[in-house]
Amino acid sequence: MSQEVPLVSSPTNILTIQDVVLDSPVWRANVLHLEDQIDQFEKWTDGFIRALKNYIDALISKTCLKY
């Protein structure tokens, strides 16, 4: 039998309330990692929106020229 692989991986570092309250290195590392992921997502969405706008503008200009 094959094992089922979960779609979402479980975190390797389990955070506790004590980690948060004590401002532990584990907590800080997780916060910095999350911040990096958010920055990357913002850059991706900015690029996607820019490309989508260019695509829509190109479609509009081509359809307007035909009529």
PDB file of N, CA and C in Angstrom:
ATOM      1  N   MET A   1       0.822  -1.190   0.000  1.00  0.00           N
ATOM      2  CA  MET A   1       0.000   0.000   0.000  1.00  0.00           C
ATOM      3  C   MET A   1       0.865   1.252   0.000  1.00  0.00           C
ATOM      4  N   SER A   2       0.409   2.246  -0.690  1.00  0.00           N
ATOM      5  CA  SER A   2       1.156   3.502  -0.711  1.00  0.00           C
ATOM      6  C   SER A   2       0.614   4.439   0.360  1.00  0.00           C
ATOM      7  N   GLN A   3       1.519   5.231   0.906  1.00  0.00           N
ATOM      8  CA  GLN A   3       1.117   6.197   1.919  1.00  0.00           C
ATOM      9  C   GLN A   3       0.584   7.442   1.248  1.00  0.00           C
ATOM     10  N   GLU A   4      -0.431   8.024   1.852  1.00  0.00           N
ATOM     11  CA  GLU A   4      -0.967   9.269   1.321  1.00  0.00           C
ATOM     12  C   GLU A   4      -0.070  10.427   1.761  1.00  0.00           C
ATOM     13  N   VAL A   5       0.231  11.281   0.825  1.00  0.00           N
ATOM     14  CA  VAL A   5       1.045  12.453   1.112  1.00  0.00           C
ATOM     15  C   VAL A   5       0.107  13.625   1.331  1.00  0.00           C
ATOM     16  N   PRO A   6       0.221  14.323   2.462  1.00  0.00           N
ATOM     17  CA  PRO A   6      -0.682  15.456   2.703  1.00  0.00           C
ATOM     18  C   PRO A   6      -0.403  16.595   1.729  1.00  0.00           C
ATOM     19  N   LEU A   7      -1.460  17.306   1.376  1.00  0.00           N
ATOM     20  CA  LEU A   7      -1.303  18.435   0.464  1.00  0.00           C
ATOM     21  C   LEU A   7      -0.560  19.587   1.113  1.00  0.00           C
ATOM     22  N   VAL A   8      -0.752  19.754   2.404  1.00  0.00           N
ATOM     23  CA  VAL A   8      -0.082  20.822   3.140  1.00  0.00           C
ATOM     24  C   VAL A   8       0.874  20.167   4.115  1.00  0.00           C
ATOM     25  N   SER A   9       2.130  20.549   4.040  1.00  0.00           N
ATOM     26  CA  SER A   9       3.100  19.949   4.941  1.00  0.00           C
ATOM     27  C   SER A   9       2.976  20.566   6.331  1.00  0.00           C
ATOM     28  N   SER A  10       3.246  19.778   7.312  1.00  0.00           N
ATOM     29  CA  SER A  10       3.185  20.288   8.677  1.00  0.00           C
ATOM     30  C   SER A  10       4.478  21.046   8.975  1.00  0.00           C
ATOM     31  N   PRO A  11       4.385  22.057   9.822  1.00  0.00           N
ATOM     32  CA  PRO A  11       5.580  22.845  10.115  1.00  0.00           C
ATOM     33  C   PRO A  11       6.613  22.015  10.864  1.00  0.00           C
ATOM     34  N   THR A  12       7.872  22.293  10.598  1.00  0.00           N
ATOM     35  CA  THR A  12       8.931  21.570  11.294  1.00  0.00           C
ATOM     36  C   THR A  12       9.133  22.126  12.689  1.00  0.00           C
ATOM     37  N   ASN A  13       8.853  23.398  12.878  1.00  0.00           N
ATOM     38  CA  ASN A  13       8.977  24.016  14.199  1.00  0.00           C
ATOM     39  C   ASN A  13       7.584  24.302  14.732  1.00  0.00           C
ATOM     40  N   ILE A  14       7.226  23.620  15.796  1.00  0.00           N
ATOM     41  CA  ILE A  14       5.931  23.868  16.416  1.00  0.00           C
ATOM     42  C   ILE A  14       6.115  25.015  17.394  1.00  0.00           C
ATOM     43  N   LEU A  15       5.321  26.057  17.205  1.00  0.00           N
ATOM     44  CA  LEU A  15       5.415  27.212  18.089  1.00  0.00           C
ATOM     45  C   LEU A  15       4.486  27.040  19.270  1.00  0.00           C
ATOM     46  N   THR A  16       4.938  27.483  20.401  1.00  0.00           N
ATOM     47  CA  THR A  16       4.110  27.468  21.592  1.00  0.00           C
ATOM     48  C   THR A  16       3.903  28.904  22.048  1.00  0.00           C
ATOM     49  N   ILE A  17       2.961  29.070  22.947  1.00  0.00           N
ATOM     50  CA  ILE A  17       2.735  30.400  23.530  1.00  0.00           C
ATOM     51  C   ILE A  17       3.994  30.880  24.239  1.00  0.00           C
ATOM     52  N   GLN A  18       4.704  29.955  24.831  1.00  0.00           N
ATOM     53  CA  GLN A  18       5.941  30.320  25.536  1.00  0.00           C
ATOM     54  C   GLN A  18       6.956  30.905  24.553  1.00  0.00           C
ATOM     55  N   ASP A  19       7.049  30.338  23.347  1.00  0.00           N
ATOM     56  CA  ASP A  19       7.967  30.882  22.338  1.00  0.00           C
ATOM     57  C   ASP A  19       7.612  32.322  22.009  1.00  0.00           C
ATOM     58  N   VAL A  20       6.321  32.577  21.868  1.00  0.00           N
ATOM     59  CA  VAL A  20       5.865  33.913  21.499  1.00  0.00           C
ATOM     60  C   VAL A  20       6.113  34.886  22.646  1.00  0.00           C
ATOM     61  N   VAL A  21       5.746  34.492  23.842  1.00  0.00           N
ATOM     62  CA  VAL A  21       5.887  35.379  25.002  1.00  0.00           C
ATOM     63  C   VAL A  21       7.355  35.685  25.282  1.00  0.00           C
ATOM     64  N   LEU A  22       8.192  34.690  25.158  1.00  0.00           N
ATOM     65  CA  LEU A  22       9.619  34.891  25.447  1.00  0.00           C
ATOM     66  C   LEU A  22      10.380  35.480  24.271  1.00  0.00           C
ATOM     67  N   ASP A  23       9.692  35.672  23.146  1.00  0.00           N
ATOM     68  CA  ASP A  23      10.333  36.201  21.946  1.00  0.00           C
ATOM     69  C   ASP A  23      11.558  35.354  21.591  1.00  0.00           C
ATOM     70  N   SER A  24      11.320  34.062  21.470  1.00  0.00           N
ATOM     71  CA  SER A  24      12.408  33.111  21.260  1.00  0.00           C
ATOM     72  C   SER A  24      12.966  33.208  19.840  1.00  0.00           C
ATOM     73  N   PRO A  25      14.169  32.668  19.612  1.00  0.00           N
ATOM     74  CA  PRO A  25      14.740  32.640  18.266  1.00  0.00           C
ATOM     75  C   PRO A  25      13.869  31.869  17.273  1.00  0.00           C
ATOM     76  N   VAL A  26      13.171  30.833  17.745  1.00  0.00           N
ATOM     77  CA  VAL A  26      12.280  30.076  16.863  1.00  0.00           C
ATOM     78  C   VAL A  26      11.153  30.985  16.384  1.00  0.00           C
ATOM     79  N   TRP A  27      10.571  31.753  17.284  1.00  0.00           N
ATOM     80  CA  TRP A  27       9.495  32.680  16.945  1.00  0.00           C
ATOM     81  C   TRP A  27       9.995  33.725  15.947  1.00  0.00           C
ATOM     82  N   ARG A  28      11.140  34.314  16.222  1.00  0.00           N
ATOM     83  CA  ARG A  28      11.691  35.343  15.326  1.00  0.00           C
ATOM     84  C   ARG A  28      11.984  34.778  13.948  1.00  0.00           C
ATOM     85  N   ALA A  29      12.538  33.572  13.893  1.00  0.00           N
ATOM     86  CA  ALA A  29      12.849  32.950  12.607  1.00  0.00           C
ATOM     87  C   ALA A  29      11.567  32.703  11.811  1.00  0.00           C
ATOM     88  N   ASN A  30      10.525  32.249  12.480  1.00  0.00           N
ATOM     89  CA  ASN A  30       9.257  32.007  11.788  1.00  0.00           C
ATOM     90  C   ASN A  30       8.633  33.310  11.303  1.00  0.00           C
ATOM     91  N   VAL A  31       8.727  34.365  12.091  1.00  0.00           N
ATOM     92  CA  VAL A  31       8.188  35.663  11.685  1.00  0.00           C
ATOM     93  C   VAL A  31       8.957  36.198  10.479  1.00  0.00           C
ATOM     94  N   LEU A  32      10.282  36.087  10.496  1.00  0.00           N
ATOM     95  CA  LEU A  32      11.088  36.553   9.370  1.00  0.00           C
ATOM     96  C   LEU A  32      10.788  35.742   8.105  1.00  0.00           C
ATOM     97  N   HIS A  33      10.604  34.446   8.263  1.00  0.00           N
ATOM     98  CA  HIS A  33      10.276  33.593   7.116  1.00  0.00           C
ATOM     99  C   HIS A  33       8.921  33.996   6.535  1.00  0.00           C
ATOM    100  N   LEU A  34       7.946  34.234   7.388  1.00  0.00           N
ATOM    101  CA  LEU A  34       6.633  34.662   6.927  1.00  0.00           C
ATOM    102  C   LEU A  34       6.717  36.011   6.225  1.00  0.00           C
ATOM    103  N   GLU A  35       7.515  36.914   6.764  1.00  0.00           N
ATOM    104  CA  GLU A  35       7.696  38.231   6.146  1.00  0.00           C
ATOM    105  C   GLU A  35       8.294  38.095   4.747  1.00  0.00           C
ATOM    106  N   ASP A  36       9.273  37.210   4.588  1.00  0.00           N
ATOM    107  CA  ASP A  36       9.872  36.978   3.270  1.00  0.00           C
ATOM    108  C   ASP A  36       8.846  36.408   2.290  1.00  0.00           C
ATOM    109  N   GLN A  37       8.030  35.489   2.765  1.00  0.00           N
ATOM    110  CA  GLN A  37       7.010  34.909   1.895  1.00  0.00           C
ATOM    111  C   GLN A  37       5.983  35.952   1.469  1.00  0.00           C
ATOM    112  N   ILE A  38       5.609  36.829   2.372  1.00  0.00           N
ATOM    113  CA  ILE A  38       4.654  37.886   2.042  1.00  0.00           C
ATOM    114  C   ILE A  38       5.254  38.846   1.022  1.00  0.00           C
ATOM    115  N   ASP A  39       6.526  39.204   1.193  1.00  0.00           N
ATOM    116  CA  ASP A  39       7.195  40.084   0.227  1.00  0.00           C
ATOM    117  C   ASP A  39       7.235  39.448  -1.161  1.00  0.00           C
ATOM    118  N   GLN A  40       7.564  38.163  -1.222  1.00  0.00           N
ATOM    119  CA  GLN A  40       7.603  37.465  -2.508  1.00  0.00           C
ATOM    120  C   GLN A  40       6.217  37.415  -3.145  1.00  0.00           C
ATOM    121  N   PHE A  41       5.188  37.193  -2.342  1.00  0.00           N
ATOM    122  CA  PHE A  41       3.827  37.156  -2.861  1.00  0.00           C
ATOM    123  C   PHE A  41       3.411  38.522  -3.389  1.00  0.00           C
ATOM    124  N   GLU A  42       3.777  39.600  -2.683  1.00  0.00           N
ATOM    125  CA  GLU A  42       3.459  40.949  -3.160  1.00  0.00           C
ATOM    126  C   GLU A  42       4.128  41.237  -4.494  1.00  0.00           C
ATOM    127  N   LYS A  43       5.396  40.843  -4.623  1.00  0.00           N
ATOM    128  CA  LYS A  43       6.102  41.048  -5.895  1.00  0.00           C
ATOM    129  C   LYS A  43       5.440  40.249  -7.017  1.00  0.00           C
ATOM    130  N   TRP A  44       5.047  39.014  -6.719  1.00  0.00           N
ATOM    131  CA  TRP A  44       4.400  38.189  -7.723  1.00  0.00           C
ATOM    132  C   TRP A  44       3.069  38.802  -8.154  1.00  0.00           C
ATOM    133  N   THR A  45       2.266  39.255  -7.189  1.00  0.00           N
ATOM    134  CA  THR A  45       0.962  39.835  -7.545  1.00  0.00           C
ATOM    135  C   THR A  45       1.137  41.128  -8.322  1.00  0.00           C
ATOM    136  N   ASP A  46       2.133  41.946  -7.970  1.00  0.00           N
ATOM    137  CA  ASP A  46       2.390  43.171  -8.735  1.00  0.00           C
ATOM    138  C   ASP A  46       2.733  42.837 -10.184  1.00  0.00           C
ATOM    139  N   GLY A  47       3.603  41.857 -10.382  1.00  0.00           N
ATOM    140  CA  GLY A  47       3.966  41.459 -11.735  1.00  0.00           C
ATOM    141  C   GLY A  47       2.793  40.869 -12.499  1.00  0.00           C
ATOM    142  N   PHE A  48       1.982  40.085 -11.817  1.00  0.00           N
ATOM    143  CA  PHE A  48       0.813  39.479 -12.445  1.00  0.00           C
ATOM    144  C   PHE A  48      -0.185  40.547 -12.870  1.00  0.00           C
ATOM    145  N   ILE A  49      -0.442  41.505 -12.008  1.00  0.00           N
ATOM    146  CA  ILE A  49      -1.388  42.574 -12.330  1.00  0.00           C
ATOM    147  C   ILE A  49      -0.870  43.412 -13.492  1.00  0.00           C
ATOM    148  N   ARG A  50       0.427  43.698 -13.505  1.00  0.00           N
ATOM    149  CA  ARG A  50       1.023  44.462 -14.600  1.00  0.00           C
ATOM    150  C   ARG A  50       0.889  43.707 -15.923  1.00  0.00           C
ATOM    151  N   ALA A  51       1.177  42.395 -15.896  1.00  0.00           N
ATOM    152  CA  ALA A  51       1.070  41.586 -17.116  1.00  0.00           C
ATOM    153  C   ALA A  51      -0.383  41.474 -17.568  1.00  0.00           C
ATOM    154  N   LEU A  52      -1.295  41.322 -16.633  1.00  0.00           N
ATOM    155  CA  LEU A  52      -2.708  41.230 -16.973  1.00  0.00           C
ATOM    156  C   LEU A  52      -3.203  42.531 -17.580  1.00  0.00           C
ATOM    157  N   LYS A  53      -2.771  43.658 -17.044  1.00  0.00           N
ATOM    158  CA  LYS A  53      -3.154  44.960 -17.591  1.00  0.00           C
ATOM    159  C   LYS A  53      -2.634  45.115 -19.019  1.00  0.00           C
ATOM    160  N   ASN A  54      -1.384  44.736 -19.246  1.00  0.00           N
ATOM    161  CA  ASN A  54      -0.821  44.806 -20.597  1.00  0.00           C
ATOM    162  C   ASN A  54      -1.582  43.904 -21.564  1.00  0.00           C
ATOM    163  N   TYR A  55      -1.950  42.718 -21.102  1.00  0.00           N
ATOM    164  CA  TYR A  55      -2.695  41.779 -21.939  1.00  0.00           C
ATOM    165  C   TYR A  55      -4.076  42.350 -22.294  1.00  0.00           C
ATOM    166  N   ILE A  56      -4.747  42.894 -21.305  1.00  0.00           N
ATOM    167  CA  ILE A  56      -6.070  43.469 -21.546  1.00  0.00           C
ATOM    168  C   ILE A  56      -5.969  44.675 -22.474  1.00  0.00           C
ATOM    169  N   ASP A  57      -4.967  45.530 -22.267  1.00  0.00           N
ATOM    170  CA  ASP A  57      -4.772  46.678 -23.152  1.00  0.00           C
ATOM    171  C   ASP A  57      -4.518  46.229 -24.587  1.00  0.00           C
ATOM    172  N   ALA A  58      -3.732  45.156 -24.749  1.00  0.00           N
ATOM    173  CA  ALA A  58      -3.463  44.642 -26.092  1.00  0.00           C
ATOM    174  C   ALA A  58      -4.733  44.096 -26.728  1.00  0.00           C
ATOM    175  N   LEU A  59      -5.539  43.395 -25.954  1.00  0.00           N
ATOM    176  CA  LEU A  59      -6.805  42.884 -26.489  1.00  0.00           C
ATOM    177  C   LEU A  59      -7.737  44.015 -26.896  1.00  0.00           C
ATOM    178  N   ILE A  60      -7.813  45.035 -26.066  1.00  0.00           N
ATOM    179  CA  ILE A  60      -8.694  46.169 -26.371  1.00  0.00           C
ATOM    180  C   ILE A  60      -8.210  46.886 -27.616  1.00  0.00           C
ATOM    181  N   SER A  61      -6.915  47.101 -27.737  1.00  0.00           N
ATOM    182  CA  SER A  61      -6.405  47.825 -28.914  1.00  0.00           C
ATOM    183  C   SER A  61      -6.614  47.016 -30.194  1.00  0.00           C
ATOM    184  N   LYS A  62      -6.490  45.699 -30.131  1.00  0.00           N
ATOM    185  CA  LYS A  62      -6.701  44.877 -31.326  1.00  0.00           C
ATOM    186  C   LYS A  62      -8.163  44.799 -31.698  1.00  0.00           C
ATOM    187  N   THR A  63      -9.050  44.722 -30.719  1.00  0.00           N
ATOM    188  CA  THR A  63     -10.474  44.649 -31.050  1.00  0.00           C
ATOM    189  C   THR A  63     -10.998  45.996 -31.520  1.00  0.00           C
ATOM    190  N   CYS A  64     -10.442  47.079 -31.022  1.00  0.00           N
ATOM    191  CA  CYS A  64     -10.887  48.410 -31.461  1.00  0.00           C
ATOM    192  C   CYS A  64     -10.442  48.687 -32.897  1.00  0.00           C
ATOM    193  N   LEU A  65      -9.309  48.150 -33.305  1.00  0.00           N
ATOM    194  CA  LEU A  65      -8.822  48.375 -34.659  1.00  0.00           C
ATOM    195  C   LEU A  65      -9.664  47.620 -35.683  1.00  0.00           C
ATOM    196  N   LYS A  66     -10.263  46.514 -35.287  1.00  0.00           N
ATOM    197  CA  LYS A  66     -11.055  45.724 -36.226  1.00  0.00           C
ATOM    198  C   LYS A  66     -12.370  46.359 -36.559  1.00  0.00           C
ATOM    199  N   TYR A  67     -12.910  47.191 -35.665  1.00  0.00           N
ATOM    200  CA  TYR A  67     -14.225  47.778 -35.902  1.00  0.00           C
ATOM    201  C   TYR A  67     -14.142  49.123 -36.517  1.00  0.00           C
TER     202      TYR A  67
END
